[in-house]
Short mmCIF file of C-alpha atoms and ligand atoms in Angstrom, two decimals:
data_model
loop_
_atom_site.label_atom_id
_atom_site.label_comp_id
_atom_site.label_asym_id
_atom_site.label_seq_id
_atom_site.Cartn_x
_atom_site.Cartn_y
_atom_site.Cartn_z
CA UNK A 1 39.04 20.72 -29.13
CA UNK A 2 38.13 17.25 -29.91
CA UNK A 3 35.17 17.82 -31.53
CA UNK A 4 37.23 20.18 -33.92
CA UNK A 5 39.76 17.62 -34.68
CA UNK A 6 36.96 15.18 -35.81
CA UNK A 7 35.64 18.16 -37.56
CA UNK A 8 38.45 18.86 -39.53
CA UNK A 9 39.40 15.07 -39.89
CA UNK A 10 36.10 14.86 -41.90
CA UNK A 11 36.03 17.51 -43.88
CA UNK A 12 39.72 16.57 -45.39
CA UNK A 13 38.37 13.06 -45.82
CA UNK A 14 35.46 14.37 -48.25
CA UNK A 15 37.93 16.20 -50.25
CA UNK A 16 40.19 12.86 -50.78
CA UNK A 17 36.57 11.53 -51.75
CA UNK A 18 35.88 14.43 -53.89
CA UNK A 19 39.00 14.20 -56.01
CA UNK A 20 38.95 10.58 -56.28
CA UNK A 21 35.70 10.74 -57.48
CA UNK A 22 36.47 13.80 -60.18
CA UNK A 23 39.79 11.31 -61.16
CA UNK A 24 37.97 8.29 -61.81
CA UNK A 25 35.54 10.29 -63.62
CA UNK A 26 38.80 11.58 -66.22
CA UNK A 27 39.76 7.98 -66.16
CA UNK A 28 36.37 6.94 -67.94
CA UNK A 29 36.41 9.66 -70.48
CA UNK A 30 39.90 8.86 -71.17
CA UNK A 31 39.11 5.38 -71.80
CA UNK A 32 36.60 6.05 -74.10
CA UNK A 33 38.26 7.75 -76.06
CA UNK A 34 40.99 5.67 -76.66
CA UNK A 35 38.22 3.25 -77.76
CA UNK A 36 36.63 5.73 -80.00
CA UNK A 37 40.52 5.62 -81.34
CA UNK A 38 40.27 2.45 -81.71
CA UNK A 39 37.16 2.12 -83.52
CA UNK A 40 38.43 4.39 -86.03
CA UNK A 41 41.66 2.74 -86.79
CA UNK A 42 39.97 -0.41 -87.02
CA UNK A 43 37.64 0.71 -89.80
CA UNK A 44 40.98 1.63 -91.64
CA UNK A 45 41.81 -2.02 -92.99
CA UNK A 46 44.89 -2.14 -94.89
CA UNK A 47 43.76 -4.92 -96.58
CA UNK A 48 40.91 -2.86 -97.74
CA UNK A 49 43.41 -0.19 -98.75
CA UNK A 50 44.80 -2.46 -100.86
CA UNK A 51 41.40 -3.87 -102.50
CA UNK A 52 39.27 -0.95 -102.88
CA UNK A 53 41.62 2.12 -103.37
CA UNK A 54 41.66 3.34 -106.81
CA UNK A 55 44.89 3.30 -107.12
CA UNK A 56 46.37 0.65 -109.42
CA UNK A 57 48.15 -2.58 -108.91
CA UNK A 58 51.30 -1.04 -109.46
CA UNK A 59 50.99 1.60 -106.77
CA UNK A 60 50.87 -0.93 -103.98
CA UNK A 61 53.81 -2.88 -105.98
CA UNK A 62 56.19 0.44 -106.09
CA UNK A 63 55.04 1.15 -102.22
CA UNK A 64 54.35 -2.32 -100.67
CA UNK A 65 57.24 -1.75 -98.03
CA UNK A 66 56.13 1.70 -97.37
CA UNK A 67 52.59 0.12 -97.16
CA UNK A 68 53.80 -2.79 -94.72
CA UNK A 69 55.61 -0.71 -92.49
CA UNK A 70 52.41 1.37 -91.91
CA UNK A 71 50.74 -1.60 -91.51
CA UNK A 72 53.29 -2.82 -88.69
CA UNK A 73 53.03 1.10 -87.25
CA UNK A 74 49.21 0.77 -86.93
CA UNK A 75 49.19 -2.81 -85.48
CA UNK A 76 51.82 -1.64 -82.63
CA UNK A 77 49.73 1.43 -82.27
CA UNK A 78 46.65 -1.04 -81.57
CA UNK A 79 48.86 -3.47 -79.55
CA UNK A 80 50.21 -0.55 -77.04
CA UNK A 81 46.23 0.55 -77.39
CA UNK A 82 45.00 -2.14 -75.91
CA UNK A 83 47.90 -2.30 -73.29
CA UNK A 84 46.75 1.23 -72.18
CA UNK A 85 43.21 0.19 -72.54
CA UNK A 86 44.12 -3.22 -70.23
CA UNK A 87 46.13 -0.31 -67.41
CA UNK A 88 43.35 1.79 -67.67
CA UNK A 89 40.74 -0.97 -66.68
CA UNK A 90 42.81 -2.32 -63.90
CA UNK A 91 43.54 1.11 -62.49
CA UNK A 92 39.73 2.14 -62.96
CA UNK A 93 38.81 -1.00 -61.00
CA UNK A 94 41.36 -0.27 -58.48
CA UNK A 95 39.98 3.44 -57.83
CA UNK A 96 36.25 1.74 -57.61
CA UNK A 97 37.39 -0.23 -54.85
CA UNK A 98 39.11 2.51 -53.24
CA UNK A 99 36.11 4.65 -53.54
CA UNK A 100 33.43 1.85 -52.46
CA UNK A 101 35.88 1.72 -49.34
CA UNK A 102 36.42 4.95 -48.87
CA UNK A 103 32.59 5.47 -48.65
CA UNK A 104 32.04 2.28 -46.40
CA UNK A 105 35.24 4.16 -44.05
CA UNK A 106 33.12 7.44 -44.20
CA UNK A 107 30.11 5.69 -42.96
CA UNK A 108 31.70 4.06 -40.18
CA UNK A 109 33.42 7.34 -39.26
CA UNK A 110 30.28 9.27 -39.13
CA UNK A 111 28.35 6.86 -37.18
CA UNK A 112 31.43 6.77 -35.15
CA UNK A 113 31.14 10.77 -34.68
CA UNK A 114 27.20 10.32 -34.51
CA UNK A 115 27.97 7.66 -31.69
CA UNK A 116 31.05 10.25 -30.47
CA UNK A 117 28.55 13.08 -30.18
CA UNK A 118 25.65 11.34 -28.19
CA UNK A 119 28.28 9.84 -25.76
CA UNK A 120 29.35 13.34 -25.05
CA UNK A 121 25.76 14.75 -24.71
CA UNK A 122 24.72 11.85 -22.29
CA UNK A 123 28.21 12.57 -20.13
CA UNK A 124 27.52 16.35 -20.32
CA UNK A 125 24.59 15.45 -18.90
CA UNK A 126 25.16 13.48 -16.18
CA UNK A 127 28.15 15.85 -15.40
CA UNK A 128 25.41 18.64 -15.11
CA UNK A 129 22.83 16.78 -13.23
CA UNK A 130 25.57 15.25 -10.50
CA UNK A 131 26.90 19.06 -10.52
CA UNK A 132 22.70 20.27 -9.84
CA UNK A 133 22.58 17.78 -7.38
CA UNK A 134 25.86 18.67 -5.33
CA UNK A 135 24.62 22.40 -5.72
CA UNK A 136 21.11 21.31 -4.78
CA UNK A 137 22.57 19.39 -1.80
CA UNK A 138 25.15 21.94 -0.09
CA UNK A 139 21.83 24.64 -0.71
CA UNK A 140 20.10 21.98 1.53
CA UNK A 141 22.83 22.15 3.83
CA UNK A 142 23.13 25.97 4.13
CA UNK A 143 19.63 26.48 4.47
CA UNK A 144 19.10 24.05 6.97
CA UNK A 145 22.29 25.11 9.09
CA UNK A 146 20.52 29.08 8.62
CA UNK A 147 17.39 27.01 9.72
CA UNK A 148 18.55 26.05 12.99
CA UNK A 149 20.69 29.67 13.25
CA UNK A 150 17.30 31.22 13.04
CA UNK A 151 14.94 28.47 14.99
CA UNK A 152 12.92 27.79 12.23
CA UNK A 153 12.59 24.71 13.22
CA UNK A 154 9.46 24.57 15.29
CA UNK A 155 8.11 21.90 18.18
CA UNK A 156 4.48 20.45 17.57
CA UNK A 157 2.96 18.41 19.71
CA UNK A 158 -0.07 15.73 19.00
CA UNK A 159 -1.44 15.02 22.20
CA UNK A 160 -1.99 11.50 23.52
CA UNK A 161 -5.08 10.40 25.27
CA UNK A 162 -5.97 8.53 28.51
CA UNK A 163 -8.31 5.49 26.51
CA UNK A 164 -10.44 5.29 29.66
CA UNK A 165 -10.47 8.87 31.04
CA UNK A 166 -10.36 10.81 27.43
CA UNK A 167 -8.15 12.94 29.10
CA UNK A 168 -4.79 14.64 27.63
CA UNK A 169 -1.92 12.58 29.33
CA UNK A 170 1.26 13.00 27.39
CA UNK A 171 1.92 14.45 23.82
CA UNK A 172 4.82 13.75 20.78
CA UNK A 173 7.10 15.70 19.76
CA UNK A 174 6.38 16.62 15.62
CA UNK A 175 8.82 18.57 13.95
CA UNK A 176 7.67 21.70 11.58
CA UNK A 177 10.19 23.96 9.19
CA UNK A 178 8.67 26.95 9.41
CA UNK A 179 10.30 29.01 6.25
CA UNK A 180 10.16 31.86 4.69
CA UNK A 181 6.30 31.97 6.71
CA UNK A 182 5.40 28.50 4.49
CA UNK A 183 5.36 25.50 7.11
CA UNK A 184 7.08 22.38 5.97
CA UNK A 185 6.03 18.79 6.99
CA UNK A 186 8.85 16.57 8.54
CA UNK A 187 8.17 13.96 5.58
CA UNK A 188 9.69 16.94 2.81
CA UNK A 189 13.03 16.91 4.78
CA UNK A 190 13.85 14.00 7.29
CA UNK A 191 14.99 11.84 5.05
CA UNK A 192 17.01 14.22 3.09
CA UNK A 193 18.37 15.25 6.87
CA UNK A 194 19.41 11.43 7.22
CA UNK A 195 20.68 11.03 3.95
CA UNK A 196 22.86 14.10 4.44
CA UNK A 197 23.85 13.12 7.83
CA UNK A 198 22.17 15.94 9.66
CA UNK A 199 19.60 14.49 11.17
CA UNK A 200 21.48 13.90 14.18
CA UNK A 201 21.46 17.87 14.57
CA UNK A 202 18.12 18.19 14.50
CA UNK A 203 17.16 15.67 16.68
CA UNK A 204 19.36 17.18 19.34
CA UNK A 205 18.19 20.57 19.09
CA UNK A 206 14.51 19.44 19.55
CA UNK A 207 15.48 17.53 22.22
CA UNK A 208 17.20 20.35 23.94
CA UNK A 209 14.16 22.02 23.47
CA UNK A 210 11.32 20.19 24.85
CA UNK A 211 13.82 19.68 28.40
CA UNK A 212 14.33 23.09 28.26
CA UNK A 213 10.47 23.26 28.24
CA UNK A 214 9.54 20.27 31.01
CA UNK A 215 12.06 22.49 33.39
CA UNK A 216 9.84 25.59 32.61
CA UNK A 217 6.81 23.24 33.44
CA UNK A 218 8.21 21.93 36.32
CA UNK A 219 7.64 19.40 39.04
CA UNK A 220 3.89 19.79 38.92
CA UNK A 221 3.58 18.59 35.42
CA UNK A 222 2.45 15.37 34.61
CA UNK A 223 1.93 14.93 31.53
CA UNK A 224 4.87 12.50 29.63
CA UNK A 225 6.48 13.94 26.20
CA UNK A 226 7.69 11.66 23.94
CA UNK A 227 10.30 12.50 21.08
CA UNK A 228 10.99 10.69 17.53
CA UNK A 229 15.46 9.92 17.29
CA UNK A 230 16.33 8.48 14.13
CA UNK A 231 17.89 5.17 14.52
CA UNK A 232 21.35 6.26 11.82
CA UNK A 233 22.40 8.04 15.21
CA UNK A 234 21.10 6.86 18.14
CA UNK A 235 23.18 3.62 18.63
CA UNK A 236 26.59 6.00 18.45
CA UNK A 237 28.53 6.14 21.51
CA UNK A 238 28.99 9.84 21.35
CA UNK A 239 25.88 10.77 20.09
CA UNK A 240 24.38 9.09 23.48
CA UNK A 241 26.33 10.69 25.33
CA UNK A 242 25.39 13.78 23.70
CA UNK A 243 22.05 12.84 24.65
CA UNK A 244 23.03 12.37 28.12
CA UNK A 245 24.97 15.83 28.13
CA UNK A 246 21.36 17.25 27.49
CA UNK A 247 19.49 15.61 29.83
CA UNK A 248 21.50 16.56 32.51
CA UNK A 249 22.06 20.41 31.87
CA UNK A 250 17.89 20.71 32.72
CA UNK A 251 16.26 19.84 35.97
CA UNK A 252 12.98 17.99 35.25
CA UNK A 253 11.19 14.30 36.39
CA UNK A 254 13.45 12.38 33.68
CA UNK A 255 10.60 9.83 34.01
CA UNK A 256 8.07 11.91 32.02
CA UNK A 257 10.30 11.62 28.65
CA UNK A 258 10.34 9.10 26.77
CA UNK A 259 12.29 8.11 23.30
CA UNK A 260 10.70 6.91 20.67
CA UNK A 261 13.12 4.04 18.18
CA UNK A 262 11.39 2.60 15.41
CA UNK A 263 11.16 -1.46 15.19
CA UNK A 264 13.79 -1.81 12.65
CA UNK A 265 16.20 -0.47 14.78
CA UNK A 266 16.49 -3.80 17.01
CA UNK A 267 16.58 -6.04 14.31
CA UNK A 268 19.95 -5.82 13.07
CA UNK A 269 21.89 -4.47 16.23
CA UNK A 270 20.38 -5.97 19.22
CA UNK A 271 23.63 -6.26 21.23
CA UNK A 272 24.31 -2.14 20.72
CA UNK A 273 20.11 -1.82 21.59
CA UNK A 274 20.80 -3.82 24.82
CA UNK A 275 23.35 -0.95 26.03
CA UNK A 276 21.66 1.59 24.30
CA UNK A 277 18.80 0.54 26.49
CA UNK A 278 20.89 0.23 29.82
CA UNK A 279 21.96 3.66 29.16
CA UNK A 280 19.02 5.54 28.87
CA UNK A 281 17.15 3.81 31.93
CA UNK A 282 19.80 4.66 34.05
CA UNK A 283 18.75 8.08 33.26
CA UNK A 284 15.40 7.14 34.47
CA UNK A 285 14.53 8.25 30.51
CA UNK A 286 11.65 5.74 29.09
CA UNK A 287 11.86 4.09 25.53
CA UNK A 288 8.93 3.76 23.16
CA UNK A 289 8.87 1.50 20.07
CA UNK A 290 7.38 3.67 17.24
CA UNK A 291 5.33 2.47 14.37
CA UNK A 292 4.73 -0.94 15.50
CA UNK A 293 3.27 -3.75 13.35
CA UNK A 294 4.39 -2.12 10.04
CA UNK A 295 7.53 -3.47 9.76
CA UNK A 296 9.05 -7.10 11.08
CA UNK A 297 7.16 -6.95 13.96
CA UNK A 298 9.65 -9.13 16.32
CA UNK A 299 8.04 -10.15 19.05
CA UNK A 300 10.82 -12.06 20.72
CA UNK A 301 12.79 -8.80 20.91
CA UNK A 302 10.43 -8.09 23.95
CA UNK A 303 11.74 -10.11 26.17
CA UNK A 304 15.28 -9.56 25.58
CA UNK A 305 15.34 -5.93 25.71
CA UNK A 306 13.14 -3.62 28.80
CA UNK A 307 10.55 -1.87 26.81
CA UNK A 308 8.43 0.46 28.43
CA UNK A 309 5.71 1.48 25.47
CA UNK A 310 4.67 -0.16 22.22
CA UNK A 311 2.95 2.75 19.69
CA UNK A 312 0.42 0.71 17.64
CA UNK A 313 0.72 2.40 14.17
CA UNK A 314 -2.00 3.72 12.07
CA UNK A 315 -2.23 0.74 9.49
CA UNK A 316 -3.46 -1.52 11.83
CA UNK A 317 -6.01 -0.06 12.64
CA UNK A 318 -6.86 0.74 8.60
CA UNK A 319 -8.80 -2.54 8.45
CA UNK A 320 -11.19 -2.86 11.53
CA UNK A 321 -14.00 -4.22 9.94
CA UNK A 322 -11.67 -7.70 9.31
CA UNK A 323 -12.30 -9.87 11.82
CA UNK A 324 -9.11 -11.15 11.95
CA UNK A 325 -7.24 -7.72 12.43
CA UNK A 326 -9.16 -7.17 15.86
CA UNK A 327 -8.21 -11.04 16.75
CA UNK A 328 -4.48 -9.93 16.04
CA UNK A 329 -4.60 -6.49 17.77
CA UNK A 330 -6.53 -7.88 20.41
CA UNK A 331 -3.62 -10.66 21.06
CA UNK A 332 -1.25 -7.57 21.21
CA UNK A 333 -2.77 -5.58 23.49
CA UNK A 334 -3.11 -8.59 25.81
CA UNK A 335 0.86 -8.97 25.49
CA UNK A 336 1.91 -5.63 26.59
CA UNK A 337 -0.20 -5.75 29.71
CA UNK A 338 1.47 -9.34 30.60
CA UNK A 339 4.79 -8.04 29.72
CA UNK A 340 3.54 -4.31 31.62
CA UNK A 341 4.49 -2.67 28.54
CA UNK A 342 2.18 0.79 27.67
CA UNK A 343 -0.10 0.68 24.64
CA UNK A 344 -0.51 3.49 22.39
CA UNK A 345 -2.81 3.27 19.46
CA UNK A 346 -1.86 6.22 16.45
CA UNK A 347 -3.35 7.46 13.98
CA UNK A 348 -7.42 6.51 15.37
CA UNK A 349 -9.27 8.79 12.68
CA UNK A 350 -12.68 7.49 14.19
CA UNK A 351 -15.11 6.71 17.24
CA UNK A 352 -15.90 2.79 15.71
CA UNK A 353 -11.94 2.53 16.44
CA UNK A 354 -12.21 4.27 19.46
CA UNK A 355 -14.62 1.92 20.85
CA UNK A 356 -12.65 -1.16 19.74
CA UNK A 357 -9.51 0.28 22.08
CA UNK A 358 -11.52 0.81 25.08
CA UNK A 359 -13.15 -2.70 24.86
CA UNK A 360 -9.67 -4.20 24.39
CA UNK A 361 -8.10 -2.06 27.01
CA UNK A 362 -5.62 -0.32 25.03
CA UNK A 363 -3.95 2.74 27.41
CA UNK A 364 -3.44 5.40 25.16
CA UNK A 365 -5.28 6.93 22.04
CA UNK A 366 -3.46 9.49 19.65
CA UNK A 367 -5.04 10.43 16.30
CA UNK A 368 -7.09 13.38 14.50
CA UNK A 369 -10.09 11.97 16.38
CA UNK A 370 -8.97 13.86 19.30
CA UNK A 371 -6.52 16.50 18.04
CA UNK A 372 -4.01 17.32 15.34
CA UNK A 373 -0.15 18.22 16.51
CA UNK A 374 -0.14 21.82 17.27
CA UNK A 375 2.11 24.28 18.37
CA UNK A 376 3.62 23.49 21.31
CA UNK A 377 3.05 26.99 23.12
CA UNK A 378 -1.16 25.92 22.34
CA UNK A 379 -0.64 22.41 23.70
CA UNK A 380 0.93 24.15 26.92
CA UNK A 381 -1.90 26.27 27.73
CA UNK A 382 -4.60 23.49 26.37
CA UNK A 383 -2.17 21.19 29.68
CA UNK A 384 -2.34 23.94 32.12
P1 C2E B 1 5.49 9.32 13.41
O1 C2E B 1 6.50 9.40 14.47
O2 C2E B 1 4.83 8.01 13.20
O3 C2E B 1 4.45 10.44 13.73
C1 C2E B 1 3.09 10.32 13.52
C2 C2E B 1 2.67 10.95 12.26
O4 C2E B 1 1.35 10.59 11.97
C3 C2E B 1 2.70 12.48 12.32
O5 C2E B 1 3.02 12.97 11.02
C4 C2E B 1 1.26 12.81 12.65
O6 C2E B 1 0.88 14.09 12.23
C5 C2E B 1 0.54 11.75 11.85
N1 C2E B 1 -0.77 11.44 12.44
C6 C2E B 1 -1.15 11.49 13.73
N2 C2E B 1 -2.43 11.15 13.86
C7 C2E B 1 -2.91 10.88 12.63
C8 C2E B 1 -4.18 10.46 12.12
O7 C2E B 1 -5.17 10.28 12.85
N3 C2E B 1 -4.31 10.28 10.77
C9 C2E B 1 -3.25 10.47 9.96
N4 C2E B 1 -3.43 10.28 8.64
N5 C2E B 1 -2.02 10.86 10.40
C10 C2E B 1 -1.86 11.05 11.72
P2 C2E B 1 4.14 14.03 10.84
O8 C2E B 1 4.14 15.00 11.96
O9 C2E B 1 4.02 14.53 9.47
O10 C2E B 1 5.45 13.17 11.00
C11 C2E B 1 5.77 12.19 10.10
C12 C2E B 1 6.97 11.42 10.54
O11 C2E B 1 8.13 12.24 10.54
C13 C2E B 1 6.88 10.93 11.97
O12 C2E B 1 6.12 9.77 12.00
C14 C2E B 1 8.33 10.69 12.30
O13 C2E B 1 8.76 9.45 11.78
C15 C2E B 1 9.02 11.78 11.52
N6 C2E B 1 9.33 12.88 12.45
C16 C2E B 1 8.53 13.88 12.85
N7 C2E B 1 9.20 14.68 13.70
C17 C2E B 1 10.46 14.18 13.82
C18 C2E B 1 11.63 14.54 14.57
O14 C2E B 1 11.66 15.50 15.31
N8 C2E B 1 12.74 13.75 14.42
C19 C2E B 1 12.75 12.64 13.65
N9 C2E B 1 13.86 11.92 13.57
N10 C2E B 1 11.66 12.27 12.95
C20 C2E B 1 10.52 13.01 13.04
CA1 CA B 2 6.84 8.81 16.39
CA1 CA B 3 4.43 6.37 14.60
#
């Protein structure tokens, strides 16, 4: 509708243009004529009437008034000439200015429109892609509720190696989406999850799951599971005691899981940690910090809060050929057995590293050197 207004607007506005511009075109004809008038009279000299005619002395005697009254008629035909000639000129200049404005008003207008347009492109635009994304998003949101309807979601489990021994002696808990038969890594859709506040779900489901599966294992099983909770839910009241609601409903050793927080987590909300912490060791339940020595690394959060395993992560261990990097990890691995905190190195890719951990005296090894995560039903029988 608005673009047709401008439309129309526009089109009216060349018209004015147009018939300004025909007008002023008259008005120059017009004035040359009159001048071509002029010219003419002016070659008609009544003085040279009077000199060269052939007509004798006495005709101009016998007419002289006749003769002088044409002569006044012709001057006041000049005089009111060049009056019309003097109108003309003014009203000529006028209708230049008008056009030379009207042209400079139709340039602004169109760049206006031009402007107009673009804006309205760019806002279409942006209209479409925020409507894409809120389709996009609530497609996310049915297909991962469907998801969960239809256990896609599927429990892997990387195993987690006795240093010392070499032996299998707990595992983590590694999400999978298996749809439509195409499996999809947690890194595609955990933070999409978080962002869309459903993460929460998830984590709850897999946690029902793998007590539902230490009960089925039951009180001979030794081996310790660990599962990942994002930290946008875990320091809710109700969301713990969701947690707790779980626990409970299965009968298994409590002290075989344990939950794994990254670092970050304590940094800004120590105080809700602190209870978070009291809460889950009076359900005997352990607590791991994940991905250690990426992140702030706070050290003195060790002492406030009762940590029972530190997970080394992968880029640590990137750079074992430095010198320095061993010195560090070294240092660490000396803490946690002062503090009696469990060490868990991830990601160890080779034996070099390997051999580092057992020299140092690191507990635990997890890492494609040993095994992938795998299905949990395959790290069950490998267990058994
Ligand atoms: P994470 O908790 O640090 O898990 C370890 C990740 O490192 C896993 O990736 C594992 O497959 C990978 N990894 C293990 N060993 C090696 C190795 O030797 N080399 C290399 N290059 N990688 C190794 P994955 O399974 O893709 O999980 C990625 C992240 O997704 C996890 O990192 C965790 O933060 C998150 N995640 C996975 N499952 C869940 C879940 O159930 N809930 C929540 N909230 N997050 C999860
Ligand atoms: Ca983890
Ligand atoms: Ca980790």
């Amino acid at each position: 509708m608005k673009k047709n207004k401008i439309k129309n607007t526009s089109i009216i506005l060349f018209f004015i243009f147009f018939i300004i511009f025909i007008l002023s075109i008259y008005l120059k004809i017009v004035i040359n004529e009159k001048n071509k008038i002029e010219k003419l009279l002016n070659q008609i000299k009544i003085s040279e009437i009077k000199n060269n005619n052939s007509l004798n002395e006495n005709f101009y005697e016998d007419n002289k008034l006749l003769i002088q009254d044409l002569n006044n008629k012709f001057n006041n035909i000049i005089n009111q000439l060049n009056n019309l000639e003097e109108i003309l000129k003014q009203e000529f200049n006028k209708i230049i200015y008008l056009r030379l404005l009207l042209i400079i008003f139709i340039i602004i207008f169109n760049i206006f429109l031009i402007y107009n347009t673009y804006q309205n492109k760019k806002l279409k635009k942006y209209k479409l892609n925020i409507y894409k994304k809120i389709k996009e998003t609530n497609e996310f949101k049915k297909e991962f509720e469907n998801g969960l309807k239809n256990k896609e979601f599927k429990l892997y489990v990387q195993p987690r190696y006795d240093t010392q021994t070499e032996k299998i002696i707990a595992g983590e808990i590694l999400v999978r989406w298996n749809k439509n038969n195409k499996i999809i890594y947690p890194n595609e859709f955990i933070k999409k999850l978080e962002q869309n506040n459903l993460i929460g779900k998830l984590d709850l489901y897999l946690l029902n799951e793998t007590c539902k599966k230490l009960e089925e294992w039951g009180n001979k099983n030794k081996i310790k599971i660990s599962i990942n909770q994002s930290q946008k839910n875990i320091l809710n009241k109700d969301y713990i005691n969701e947690i707790k609601k779980i626990i409970n409903k299965y009968n298994f050793n409590k002290e075989l899981l344990e939950i794994e927080l990254t670092e970050d987590i304590f940094i800004e909300n120590k105080e809700k940690v602190k209870l978070l912490e009291k809460e889950l060791h009076a359900l005997n339940i352990k607590i791991a910090i994940d991905d250690f020595g990426t992140g702030y690394s706070s050290y003195n959060l060790l002492d406030e809060i009762e940590i029972d395993v530190l997970k080394l992560d992968k880029k640590l261990f990137d750079n074992l050929e430095n010198k320095k990097t061993k010195i560090i990890i070294s240092a660490i691995i000396q803490m946690t057995k002062e503090l009696k905190i469990k060490s868990v190195a991830e990601g160890i890719e080779n034996k070099s590293q390997v051999e580092f951990l057992k020299k140092i005296g690191c507990n635990e090894i997890q890492g494609y050197y040993y095994s992938r995560p795998k299905e949990i039903d395959v790290f069950e029988k490998e267990i058994r």
